[in-house]
């Protein structure tokens, strides 16, 4: 595959600190360099090594005064010390969100594979900050999945649309302004606030996900909950869907519109059936059904704040901690490309697993037409996938 720094840098730039007055003032350019794994702009099949220099570090912010005497409340200082018997002296080490730059860089590569092979699109955006919502839950619409405006948004929203609403990255000028004012309020009070990110993955082939323990939503949940500061994950109708009856929540099947057979990427993800509604979030029984996959990720308020906090030190003595350093009052706007990256990695893993299964299946002799006749479909021929669907790169 053709690959150079320009394929990776845009997402790193969206993640980098110092983007606005409501993010950390730490000014990192986050410029990526490909060290190995490509030659003349083409991948070699060997591991791809990337380097991003950290040019604006200030480790002294974490030393002296009281910063090294107290574990920061709700941070990983204490649990890492308990686990390893020693802790990183500056910035939290691997518990710092700085490690997410690795995820975004790798995710950008995975995303290019998905885009070129299957036309898969991944877009995330800010859907709430504190108690300010893009689509507030109501008694009539406890879940956004029943709101036509939300369904229309996830069907067509692009990253360009999202980035027009800087610095919050909420695709509504009015809602974005409300959220920005709220973040500024907590920033000025030396406090922090959390929020949620919504992500949609479009044009996903059917059949992705493994039964039982590696269901596709479980893999996505694992990926998202591994991101620093995450506290919740919901897919499709989520917790709001628990408040409506099955007669409303169920997604009836309808005949899918025919795909463009001249475009192999389109043919790869066009199922015979689709669903009239999509409360399932594109996954049923842990396996993708061809509809848009969409989910929410909840981020807590950043733990390191400038307010004085009463706490207990490593020496078990009570005292006051007033943290220093350059920290985000809200991580949600910068988390957007991180969520997109982890979604790309999870979906590509699932695609590779299904490719292996389909490849093995197509090499085996057919078991006869009787089974397929019972299911009301034509028996496949060896050049096509199950139930006569065309295959591209092993995906039916």
mmCIF file with all atom_site columns, C-alpha atoms in Angstrom, residues 137-316:
data_model
loop_
_atom_site.group_PDB
_atom_site.id
_atom_site.type_symbol
_atom_site.label_atom_id
_atom_site.label_alt_id
_atom_site.label_comp_id
_atom_site.label_asym_id
_atom_site.label_entity_id
_atom_site.label_seq_id
_atom_site.pdbx_PDB_ins_code
_atom_site.Cartn_x
_atom_site.Cartn_y
_atom_site.Cartn_z
_atom_site.occupancy
_atom_site.B_iso_or_equiv
_atom_site.pdbx_formal_charge
_atom_site.auth_seq_id
_atom_site.auth_comp_id
_atom_site.auth_asym_id
_atom_site.auth_atom_id
_atom_site.pdbx_PDB_model_num
ATOM 1   C CA . UNK A 1 137 ? -32.660 12.825  26.108  1.00 0.00 ? 137 UNK A CA 1
ATOM 2   C CA . UNK A 1 138 ? -36.370 13.476  26.584  1.00 0.00 ? 138 UNK A CA 1
ATOM 3   C CA . UNK A 1 139 ? -39.321 11.347  27.773  1.00 0.00 ? 139 UNK A CA 1
ATOM 4   C CA . UNK A 1 140 ? -40.378 11.014  24.129  1.00 0.00 ? 140 UNK A CA 1
ATOM 5   C CA . UNK A 1 141 ? -36.842 10.306  22.890  1.00 0.00 ? 141 UNK A CA 1
ATOM 6   C CA . UNK A 1 142 ? -34.837 8.680   25.717  1.00 0.00 ? 142 UNK A CA 1
ATOM 7   C CA . UNK A 1 143 ? -32.367 7.524   23.067  1.00 0.00 ? 143 UNK A CA 1
ATOM 8   C CA . UNK A 1 144 ? -31.052 9.533   20.123  1.00 0.00 ? 144 UNK A CA 1
ATOM 9   C CA . UNK A 1 145 ? -31.749 6.576   17.808  1.00 0.00 ? 145 UNK A CA 1
ATOM 10  C CA . UNK A 1 146 ? -35.409 7.612   17.581  1.00 0.00 ? 146 UNK A CA 1
ATOM 11  C CA . UNK A 1 147 ? -34.573 11.210  16.650  1.00 0.00 ? 147 UNK A CA 1
ATOM 12  C CA . UNK A 1 148 ? -34.616 11.786  12.865  1.00 0.00 ? 148 UNK A CA 1
ATOM 13  C CA . UNK A 1 149 ? -32.032 14.595  13.178  1.00 0.00 ? 149 UNK A CA 1
ATOM 14  C CA . UNK A 1 150 ? -29.529 12.222  14.775  1.00 0.00 ? 150 UNK A CA 1
ATOM 15  C CA . UNK A 1 151 ? -30.083 9.500   12.173  1.00 0.00 ? 151 UNK A CA 1
ATOM 16  C CA . UNK A 1 152 ? -29.663 12.018  9.378   1.00 0.00 ? 152 UNK A CA 1
ATOM 17  C CA . UNK A 1 153 ? -26.468 13.329  10.978  1.00 0.00 ? 153 UNK A CA 1
ATOM 18  C CA . UNK A 1 154 ? -24.684 9.975   11.305  1.00 0.00 ? 154 UNK A CA 1
ATOM 19  C CA . UNK A 1 155 ? -25.684 9.095   7.752   1.00 0.00 ? 155 UNK A CA 1
ATOM 20  C CA . UNK A 1 156 ? -23.799 11.973  6.135   1.00 0.00 ? 156 UNK A CA 1
ATOM 21  C CA . UNK A 1 157 ? -21.559 13.827  8.619   1.00 0.00 ? 157 UNK A CA 1
ATOM 22  C CA . UNK A 1 158 ? -17.883 14.138  7.620   1.00 0.00 ? 158 UNK A CA 1
ATOM 23  C CA . UNK A 1 159 ? -14.709 15.083  9.442   1.00 0.00 ? 159 UNK A CA 1
ATOM 24  C CA . UNK A 1 160 ? -14.636 18.353  7.567   1.00 0.00 ? 160 UNK A CA 1
ATOM 25  C CA . UNK A 1 161 ? -18.095 19.082  8.968   1.00 0.00 ? 161 UNK A CA 1
ATOM 26  C CA . UNK A 1 162 ? -16.851 18.309  12.466  1.00 0.00 ? 162 UNK A CA 1
ATOM 27  C CA . UNK A 1 163 ? -13.684 20.407  12.219  1.00 0.00 ? 163 UNK A CA 1
ATOM 28  C CA . UNK A 1 164 ? -15.661 23.433  11.065  1.00 0.00 ? 164 UNK A CA 1
ATOM 29  C CA . UNK A 1 165 ? -16.954 23.608  14.643  1.00 0.00 ? 165 UNK A CA 1
ATOM 30  C CA . UNK A 1 166 ? -13.662 24.102  16.427  1.00 0.00 ? 166 UNK A CA 1
ATOM 31  C CA . UNK A 1 167 ? -12.629 23.956  19.183  1.00 0.00 ? 167 UNK A CA 1
ATOM 32  C CA . UNK A 1 168 ? -15.352 21.668  20.594  1.00 0.00 ? 168 UNK A CA 1
ATOM 33  C CA . UNK A 1 169 ? -15.944 19.552  17.448  1.00 0.00 ? 169 UNK A CA 1
ATOM 34  C CA . UNK A 1 170 ? -19.686 19.337  17.963  1.00 0.00 ? 170 UNK A CA 1
ATOM 35  C CA . UNK A 1 171 ? -21.541 19.475  14.591  1.00 0.00 ? 171 UNK A CA 1
ATOM 36  C CA . UNK A 1 172 ? -23.892 22.284  15.639  1.00 0.00 ? 172 UNK A CA 1
ATOM 37  C CA . UNK A 1 173 ? -22.890 25.918  15.989  1.00 0.00 ? 173 UNK A CA 1
ATOM 38  C CA . UNK A 1 174 ? -25.451 26.504  18.717  1.00 0.00 ? 174 UNK A CA 1
ATOM 39  C CA . UNK A 1 175 ? -24.644 23.400  20.780  1.00 0.00 ? 175 UNK A CA 1
ATOM 40  C CA . UNK A 1 176 ? -20.913 23.908  20.245  1.00 0.00 ? 176 UNK A CA 1
ATOM 41  C CA . UNK A 1 177 ? -21.118 27.439  21.642  1.00 0.00 ? 177 UNK A CA 1
ATOM 42  C CA . UNK A 1 178 ? -22.948 26.194  24.737  1.00 0.00 ? 178 UNK A CA 1
ATOM 43  C CA . UNK A 1 179 ? -20.342 23.498  25.308  1.00 0.00 ? 179 UNK A CA 1
ATOM 44  C CA . UNK A 1 180 ? -17.425 25.876  24.813  1.00 0.00 ? 180 UNK A CA 1
ATOM 45  C CA . UNK A 1 181 ? -18.819 28.306  27.385  1.00 0.00 ? 181 UNK A CA 1
ATOM 46  C CA . UNK A 1 182 ? -19.174 25.460  29.871  1.00 0.00 ? 182 UNK A CA 1
ATOM 47  C CA . UNK A 1 183 ? -15.569 24.314  29.366  1.00 0.00 ? 183 UNK A CA 1
ATOM 48  C CA . UNK A 1 184 ? -14.357 27.906  29.790  1.00 0.00 ? 184 UNK A CA 1
ATOM 49  C CA . UNK A 1 185 ? -16.298 28.159  33.037  1.00 0.00 ? 185 UNK A CA 1
ATOM 50  C CA . UNK A 1 186 ? -14.528 25.151  34.528  1.00 0.00 ? 186 UNK A CA 1
ATOM 51  C CA . UNK A 1 187 ? -11.151 26.162  33.102  1.00 0.00 ? 187 UNK A CA 1
ATOM 52  C CA . UNK A 1 188 ? -11.378 29.604  34.742  1.00 0.00 ? 188 UNK A CA 1
ATOM 53  C CA . UNK A 1 189 ? -12.281 27.940  38.049  1.00 0.00 ? 189 UNK A CA 1
ATOM 54  C CA . UNK A 1 190 ? -9.179  25.694  37.772  1.00 0.00 ? 190 UNK A CA 1
ATOM 55  C CA . UNK A 1 191 ? -11.544 22.766  37.461  1.00 0.00 ? 191 UNK A CA 1
ATOM 56  C CA . UNK A 1 192 ? -12.407 20.223  34.750  1.00 0.00 ? 192 UNK A CA 1
ATOM 57  C CA . UNK A 1 193 ? -15.434 18.653  33.088  1.00 0.00 ? 193 UNK A CA 1
ATOM 58  C CA . UNK A 1 194 ? -16.190 15.489  31.113  1.00 0.00 ? 194 UNK A CA 1
ATOM 59  C CA . UNK A 1 195 ? -18.461 14.573  28.221  1.00 0.00 ? 195 UNK A CA 1
ATOM 60  C CA . UNK A 1 196 ? -19.235 12.027  25.529  1.00 0.00 ? 196 UNK A CA 1
ATOM 61  C CA . UNK A 1 197 ? -18.012 11.230  22.027  1.00 0.00 ? 197 UNK A CA 1
ATOM 62  C CA . UNK A 1 198 ? -20.268 9.638   19.419  1.00 0.00 ? 198 UNK A CA 1
ATOM 63  C CA . UNK A 1 199 ? -18.645 7.627   16.619  1.00 0.00 ? 199 UNK A CA 1
ATOM 64  C CA . UNK A 1 200 ? -20.189 6.192   13.444  1.00 0.00 ? 200 UNK A CA 1
ATOM 65  C CA . UNK A 1 201 ? -18.582 3.580   11.169  1.00 0.00 ? 201 UNK A CA 1
ATOM 66  C CA . UNK A 1 202 ? -20.200 3.422   7.729   1.00 0.00 ? 202 UNK A CA 1
ATOM 67  C CA . UNK A 1 203 ? -20.059 0.783   4.936   1.00 0.00 ? 203 UNK A CA 1
ATOM 68  C CA . UNK A 1 204 ? -18.998 -2.086  7.217   1.00 0.00 ? 204 UNK A CA 1
ATOM 69  C CA . UNK A 1 205 ? -19.416 -5.531  5.584   1.00 0.00 ? 205 UNK A CA 1
ATOM 70  C CA . UNK A 1 206 ? -21.777 -8.046  7.151   1.00 0.00 ? 206 UNK A CA 1
ATOM 71  C CA . UNK A 1 207 ? -20.430 -10.954 9.169   1.00 0.00 ? 207 UNK A CA 1
ATOM 72  C CA . UNK A 1 208 ? -17.759 -9.245  11.287  1.00 0.00 ? 208 UNK A CA 1
ATOM 73  C CA . UNK A 1 209 ? -17.398 -10.307 14.903  1.00 0.00 ? 209 UNK A CA 1
ATOM 74  C CA . UNK A 1 210 ? -16.823 -13.601 16.694  1.00 0.00 ? 210 UNK A CA 1
ATOM 75  C CA . UNK A 1 211 ? -19.529 -15.401 18.705  1.00 0.00 ? 211 UNK A CA 1
ATOM 76  C CA . UNK A 1 212 ? -19.542 -15.383 22.503  1.00 0.00 ? 212 UNK A CA 1
ATOM 77  C CA . UNK A 1 213 ? -16.468 -13.644 23.900  1.00 0.00 ? 213 UNK A CA 1
ATOM 78  C CA . UNK A 1 214 ? -15.294 -11.566 20.930  1.00 0.00 ? 214 UNK A CA 1
ATOM 79  C CA . UNK A 1 215 ? -18.557 -10.117 19.711  1.00 0.00 ? 215 UNK A CA 1
ATOM 80  C CA . UNK A 1 216 ? -17.940 -7.022  17.632  1.00 0.00 ? 216 UNK A CA 1
ATOM 81  C CA . UNK A 1 217 ? -19.479 -4.681  20.205  1.00 0.00 ? 217 UNK A CA 1
ATOM 82  C CA . UNK A 1 218 ? -17.360 -6.350  22.909  1.00 0.00 ? 218 UNK A CA 1
ATOM 83  C CA . UNK A 1 219 ? -14.205 -5.772  20.880  1.00 0.00 ? 219 UNK A CA 1
ATOM 84  C CA . UNK A 1 220 ? -15.188 -2.139  20.295  1.00 0.00 ? 220 UNK A CA 1
ATOM 85  C CA . UNK A 1 221 ? -15.997 -1.687  23.984  1.00 0.00 ? 221 UNK A CA 1
ATOM 86  C CA . UNK A 1 222 ? -12.598 -3.154  24.910  1.00 0.00 ? 222 UNK A CA 1
ATOM 87  C CA . UNK A 1 223 ? -10.863 -0.800  22.481  1.00 0.00 ? 223 UNK A CA 1
ATOM 88  C CA . UNK A 1 224 ? -12.713 2.296   23.681  1.00 0.00 ? 224 UNK A CA 1
ATOM 89  C CA . UNK A 1 225 ? -12.445 1.546   27.383  1.00 0.00 ? 225 UNK A CA 1
ATOM 90  C CA . UNK A 1 226 ? -8.686  1.152   26.996  1.00 0.00 ? 226 UNK A CA 1
ATOM 91  C CA . UNK A 1 227 ? -8.443  4.874   26.145  1.00 0.00 ? 227 UNK A CA 1
ATOM 92  C CA . UNK A 1 228 ? -7.376  6.972   29.149  1.00 0.00 ? 228 UNK A CA 1
ATOM 93  C CA . UNK A 1 229 ? -10.177 8.781   31.047  1.00 0.00 ? 229 UNK A CA 1
ATOM 94  C CA . UNK A 1 230 ? -13.014 6.657   29.604  1.00 0.00 ? 230 UNK A CA 1
ATOM 95  C CA . UNK A 1 231 ? -15.830 5.703   31.975  1.00 0.00 ? 231 UNK A CA 1
ATOM 96  C CA . UNK A 1 232 ? -18.602 4.389   29.773  1.00 0.00 ? 232 UNK A CA 1
ATOM 97  C CA . UNK A 1 233 ? -19.495 2.722   26.467  1.00 0.00 ? 233 UNK A CA 1
ATOM 98  C CA . UNK A 1 234 ? -22.874 2.193   24.834  1.00 0.00 ? 234 UNK A CA 1
ATOM 99  C CA . UNK A 1 235 ? -23.806 1.061   21.350  1.00 0.00 ? 235 UNK A CA 1
ATOM 100 C CA . UNK A 1 236 ? -26.894 1.729   19.257  1.00 0.00 ? 236 UNK A CA 1
ATOM 101 C CA . UNK A 1 237 ? -29.797 2.791   21.443  1.00 0.00 ? 237 UNK A CA 1
ATOM 102 C CA . UNK A 1 238 ? -27.607 2.290   24.516  1.00 0.00 ? 238 UNK A CA 1
ATOM 103 C CA . UNK A 1 239 ? -29.061 2.828   27.963  1.00 0.00 ? 239 UNK A CA 1
ATOM 104 C CA . UNK A 1 240 ? -31.889 4.931   26.551  1.00 0.00 ? 240 UNK A CA 1
ATOM 105 C CA . UNK A 1 241 ? -33.052 1.891   24.626  1.00 0.00 ? 241 UNK A CA 1
ATOM 106 C CA . UNK A 1 242 ? -33.713 0.134   27.922  1.00 0.00 ? 242 UNK A CA 1
ATOM 107 C CA . UNK A 1 243 ? -36.636 2.514   28.454  1.00 0.00 ? 243 UNK A CA 1
ATOM 108 C CA . UNK A 1 244 ? -38.649 1.551   25.349  1.00 0.00 ? 244 UNK A CA 1
ATOM 109 C CA . UNK A 1 245 ? -40.609 -1.663  24.628  1.00 0.00 ? 245 UNK A CA 1
ATOM 110 C CA . UNK A 1 246 ? -39.413 -4.302  22.202  1.00 0.00 ? 246 UNK A CA 1
ATOM 111 C CA . UNK A 1 247 ? -42.197 -3.435  19.770  1.00 0.00 ? 247 UNK A CA 1
ATOM 112 C CA . UNK A 1 248 ? -40.506 -0.070  19.266  1.00 0.00 ? 248 UNK A CA 1
ATOM 113 C CA . UNK A 1 249 ? -36.901 -1.147  19.750  1.00 0.00 ? 249 UNK A CA 1
ATOM 114 C CA . UNK A 1 250 ? -36.889 -4.097  17.315  1.00 0.00 ? 250 UNK A CA 1
ATOM 115 C CA . UNK A 1 251 ? -35.363 -3.433  13.880  1.00 0.00 ? 251 UNK A CA 1
ATOM 116 C CA . UNK A 1 252 ? -37.590 -4.980  11.149  1.00 0.00 ? 252 UNK A CA 1
ATOM 117 C CA . UNK A 1 253 ? -35.823 -6.330  8.077   1.00 0.00 ? 253 UNK A CA 1
ATOM 118 C CA . UNK A 1 254 ? -36.387 -4.887  4.614   1.00 0.00 ? 254 UNK A CA 1
ATOM 119 C CA . UNK A 1 255 ? -34.892 -5.658  1.207   1.00 0.00 ? 255 UNK A CA 1
ATOM 120 C CA . UNK A 1 256 ? -31.667 -3.738  0.695   1.00 0.00 ? 256 UNK A CA 1
ATOM 121 C CA . UNK A 1 257 ? -31.162 -1.540  -2.313  1.00 0.00 ? 257 UNK A CA 1
ATOM 122 C CA . UNK A 1 258 ? -28.918 -3.204  -4.923  1.00 0.00 ? 258 UNK A CA 1
ATOM 123 C CA . UNK A 1 259 ? -25.259 -2.312  -4.761  1.00 0.00 ? 259 UNK A CA 1
ATOM 124 C CA . UNK A 1 260 ? -23.021 -0.980  -7.478  1.00 0.00 ? 260 UNK A CA 1
ATOM 125 C CA . UNK A 1 261 ? -21.554 -4.214  -8.821  1.00 0.00 ? 261 UNK A CA 1
ATOM 126 C CA . UNK A 1 262 ? -18.993 -2.308  -10.893 1.00 0.00 ? 262 UNK A CA 1
ATOM 127 C CA . UNK A 1 263 ? -17.407 -0.972  -7.697  1.00 0.00 ? 263 UNK A CA 1
ATOM 128 C CA . UNK A 1 264 ? -15.921 -3.899  -5.737  1.00 0.00 ? 264 UNK A CA 1
ATOM 129 C CA . UNK A 1 265 ? -15.881 -1.862  -2.529  1.00 0.00 ? 265 UNK A CA 1
ATOM 130 C CA . UNK A 1 266 ? -19.628 -1.250  -2.814  1.00 0.00 ? 266 UNK A CA 1
ATOM 131 C CA . UNK A 1 267 ? -20.392 -4.844  -3.753  1.00 0.00 ? 267 UNK A CA 1
ATOM 132 C CA . UNK A 1 268 ? -18.446 -6.045  -0.720  1.00 0.00 ? 268 UNK A CA 1
ATOM 133 C CA . UNK A 1 269 ? -20.752 -4.510  1.843   1.00 0.00 ? 269 UNK A CA 1
ATOM 134 C CA . UNK A 1 270 ? -24.184 -4.653  0.166   1.00 0.00 ? 270 UNK A CA 1
ATOM 135 C CA . UNK A 1 271 ? -26.285 -7.305  1.949   1.00 0.00 ? 271 UNK A CA 1
ATOM 136 C CA . UNK A 1 272 ? -29.550 -8.703  0.567   1.00 0.00 ? 272 UNK A CA 1
ATOM 137 C CA . UNK A 1 273 ? -31.410 -7.488  3.643   1.00 0.00 ? 273 UNK A CA 1
ATOM 138 C CA . UNK A 1 274 ? -31.065 -4.433  5.794   1.00 0.00 ? 274 UNK A CA 1
ATOM 139 C CA . UNK A 1 275 ? -33.033 -3.034  8.719   1.00 0.00 ? 275 UNK A CA 1
ATOM 140 C CA . UNK A 1 276 ? -35.744 -0.388  8.584   1.00 0.00 ? 276 UNK A CA 1
ATOM 141 C CA . UNK A 1 277 ? -34.487 1.130   11.845  1.00 0.00 ? 277 UNK A CA 1
ATOM 142 C CA . UNK A 1 278 ? -31.093 0.788   13.487  1.00 0.00 ? 278 UNK A CA 1
ATOM 143 C CA . UNK A 1 279 ? -31.532 0.653   17.240  1.00 0.00 ? 279 UNK A CA 1
ATOM 144 C CA . UNK A 1 280 ? -29.063 -2.256  17.208  1.00 0.00 ? 280 UNK A CA 1
ATOM 145 C CA . UNK A 1 281 ? -26.267 0.063   16.104  1.00 0.00 ? 281 UNK A CA 1
ATOM 146 C CA . UNK A 1 282 ? -25.270 -2.114  13.149  1.00 0.00 ? 282 UNK A CA 1
ATOM 147 C CA . UNK A 1 283 ? -24.521 -5.217  15.231  1.00 0.00 ? 283 UNK A CA 1
ATOM 148 C CA . UNK A 1 284 ? -26.865 -8.119  16.017  1.00 0.00 ? 284 UNK A CA 1
ATOM 149 C CA . UNK A 1 285 ? -25.783 -11.131 18.026  1.00 0.00 ? 285 UNK A CA 1
ATOM 150 C CA . UNK A 1 286 ? -22.306 -9.665  18.136  1.00 0.00 ? 286 UNK A CA 1
ATOM 151 C CA . UNK A 1 287 ? -21.985 -9.714  14.331  1.00 0.00 ? 287 UNK A CA 1
ATOM 152 C CA . UNK A 1 288 ? -22.212 -6.771  11.931  1.00 0.00 ? 288 UNK A CA 1
ATOM 153 C CA . UNK A 1 289 ? -25.389 -6.633  9.841   1.00 0.00 ? 289 UNK A CA 1
ATOM 154 C CA . UNK A 1 290 ? -24.246 -4.084  7.238   1.00 0.00 ? 290 UNK A CA 1
ATOM 155 C CA . UNK A 1 291 ? -25.966 -1.053  8.797   1.00 0.00 ? 291 UNK A CA 1
ATOM 156 C CA . UNK A 1 292 ? -24.039 1.877   10.270  1.00 0.00 ? 292 UNK A CA 1
ATOM 157 C CA . UNK A 1 293 ? -22.211 0.956   13.460  1.00 0.00 ? 293 UNK A CA 1
ATOM 158 C CA . UNK A 1 294 ? -22.436 3.774   15.986  1.00 0.00 ? 294 UNK A CA 1
ATOM 159 C CA . UNK A 1 295 ? -21.613 4.068   19.675  1.00 0.00 ? 295 UNK A CA 1
ATOM 160 C CA . UNK A 1 296 ? -20.962 6.531   22.495  1.00 0.00 ? 296 UNK A CA 1
ATOM 161 C CA . UNK A 1 297 ? -17.873 6.783   24.698  1.00 0.00 ? 297 UNK A CA 1
ATOM 162 C CA . UNK A 1 298 ? -17.993 8.625   28.026  1.00 0.00 ? 298 UNK A CA 1
ATOM 163 C CA . UNK A 1 299 ? -14.945 10.570  29.247  1.00 0.00 ? 299 UNK A CA 1
ATOM 164 C CA . UNK A 1 300 ? -14.564 11.670  32.853  1.00 0.00 ? 300 UNK A CA 1
ATOM 165 C CA . UNK A 1 301 ? -13.287 15.109  33.912  1.00 0.00 ? 301 UNK A CA 1
ATOM 166 C CA . UNK A 1 302 ? -9.465  15.219  33.770  1.00 0.00 ? 302 UNK A CA 1
ATOM 167 C CA . UNK A 1 303 ? -8.063  14.240  37.158  1.00 0.00 ? 303 UNK A CA 1
ATOM 168 C CA . UNK A 1 304 ? -5.311  16.851  37.395  1.00 0.00 ? 304 UNK A CA 1
ATOM 169 C CA . UNK A 1 305 ? -6.813  20.226  38.315  1.00 0.00 ? 305 UNK A CA 1
ATOM 170 C CA . UNK A 1 306 ? -5.387  23.450  39.704  1.00 0.00 ? 306 UNK A CA 1
ATOM 171 C CA . UNK A 1 307 ? -7.788  23.725  42.640  1.00 0.00 ? 307 UNK A CA 1
ATOM 172 C CA . UNK A 1 308 ? -6.499  22.967  46.118  1.00 0.00 ? 308 UNK A CA 1
ATOM 173 C CA . UNK A 1 309 ? -7.697  19.503  47.177  1.00 0.00 ? 309 UNK A CA 1
ATOM 174 C CA . UNK A 1 310 ? -7.623  17.912  50.607  1.00 0.00 ? 310 UNK A CA 1
ATOM 175 C CA . UNK A 1 311 ? -6.098  14.455  50.274  1.00 0.00 ? 311 UNK A CA 1
ATOM 176 C CA . UNK A 1 312 ? -3.613  12.014  51.812  1.00 0.00 ? 312 UNK A CA 1
ATOM 177 C CA . UNK A 1 313 ? 0.031   11.637  50.851  1.00 0.00 ? 313 UNK A CA 1
ATOM 178 C CA . UNK A 1 314 ? 2.246   8.630   50.262  1.00 0.00 ? 314 UNK A CA 1
ATOM 179 C CA . UNK A 1 315 ? 3.438   9.014   53.887  1.00 0.00 ? 315 UNK A CA 1
ATOM 180 C CA . UNK A 1 316 ? -0.194  8.628   55.049  1.00 0.00 ? 316 UNK A CA 1
#
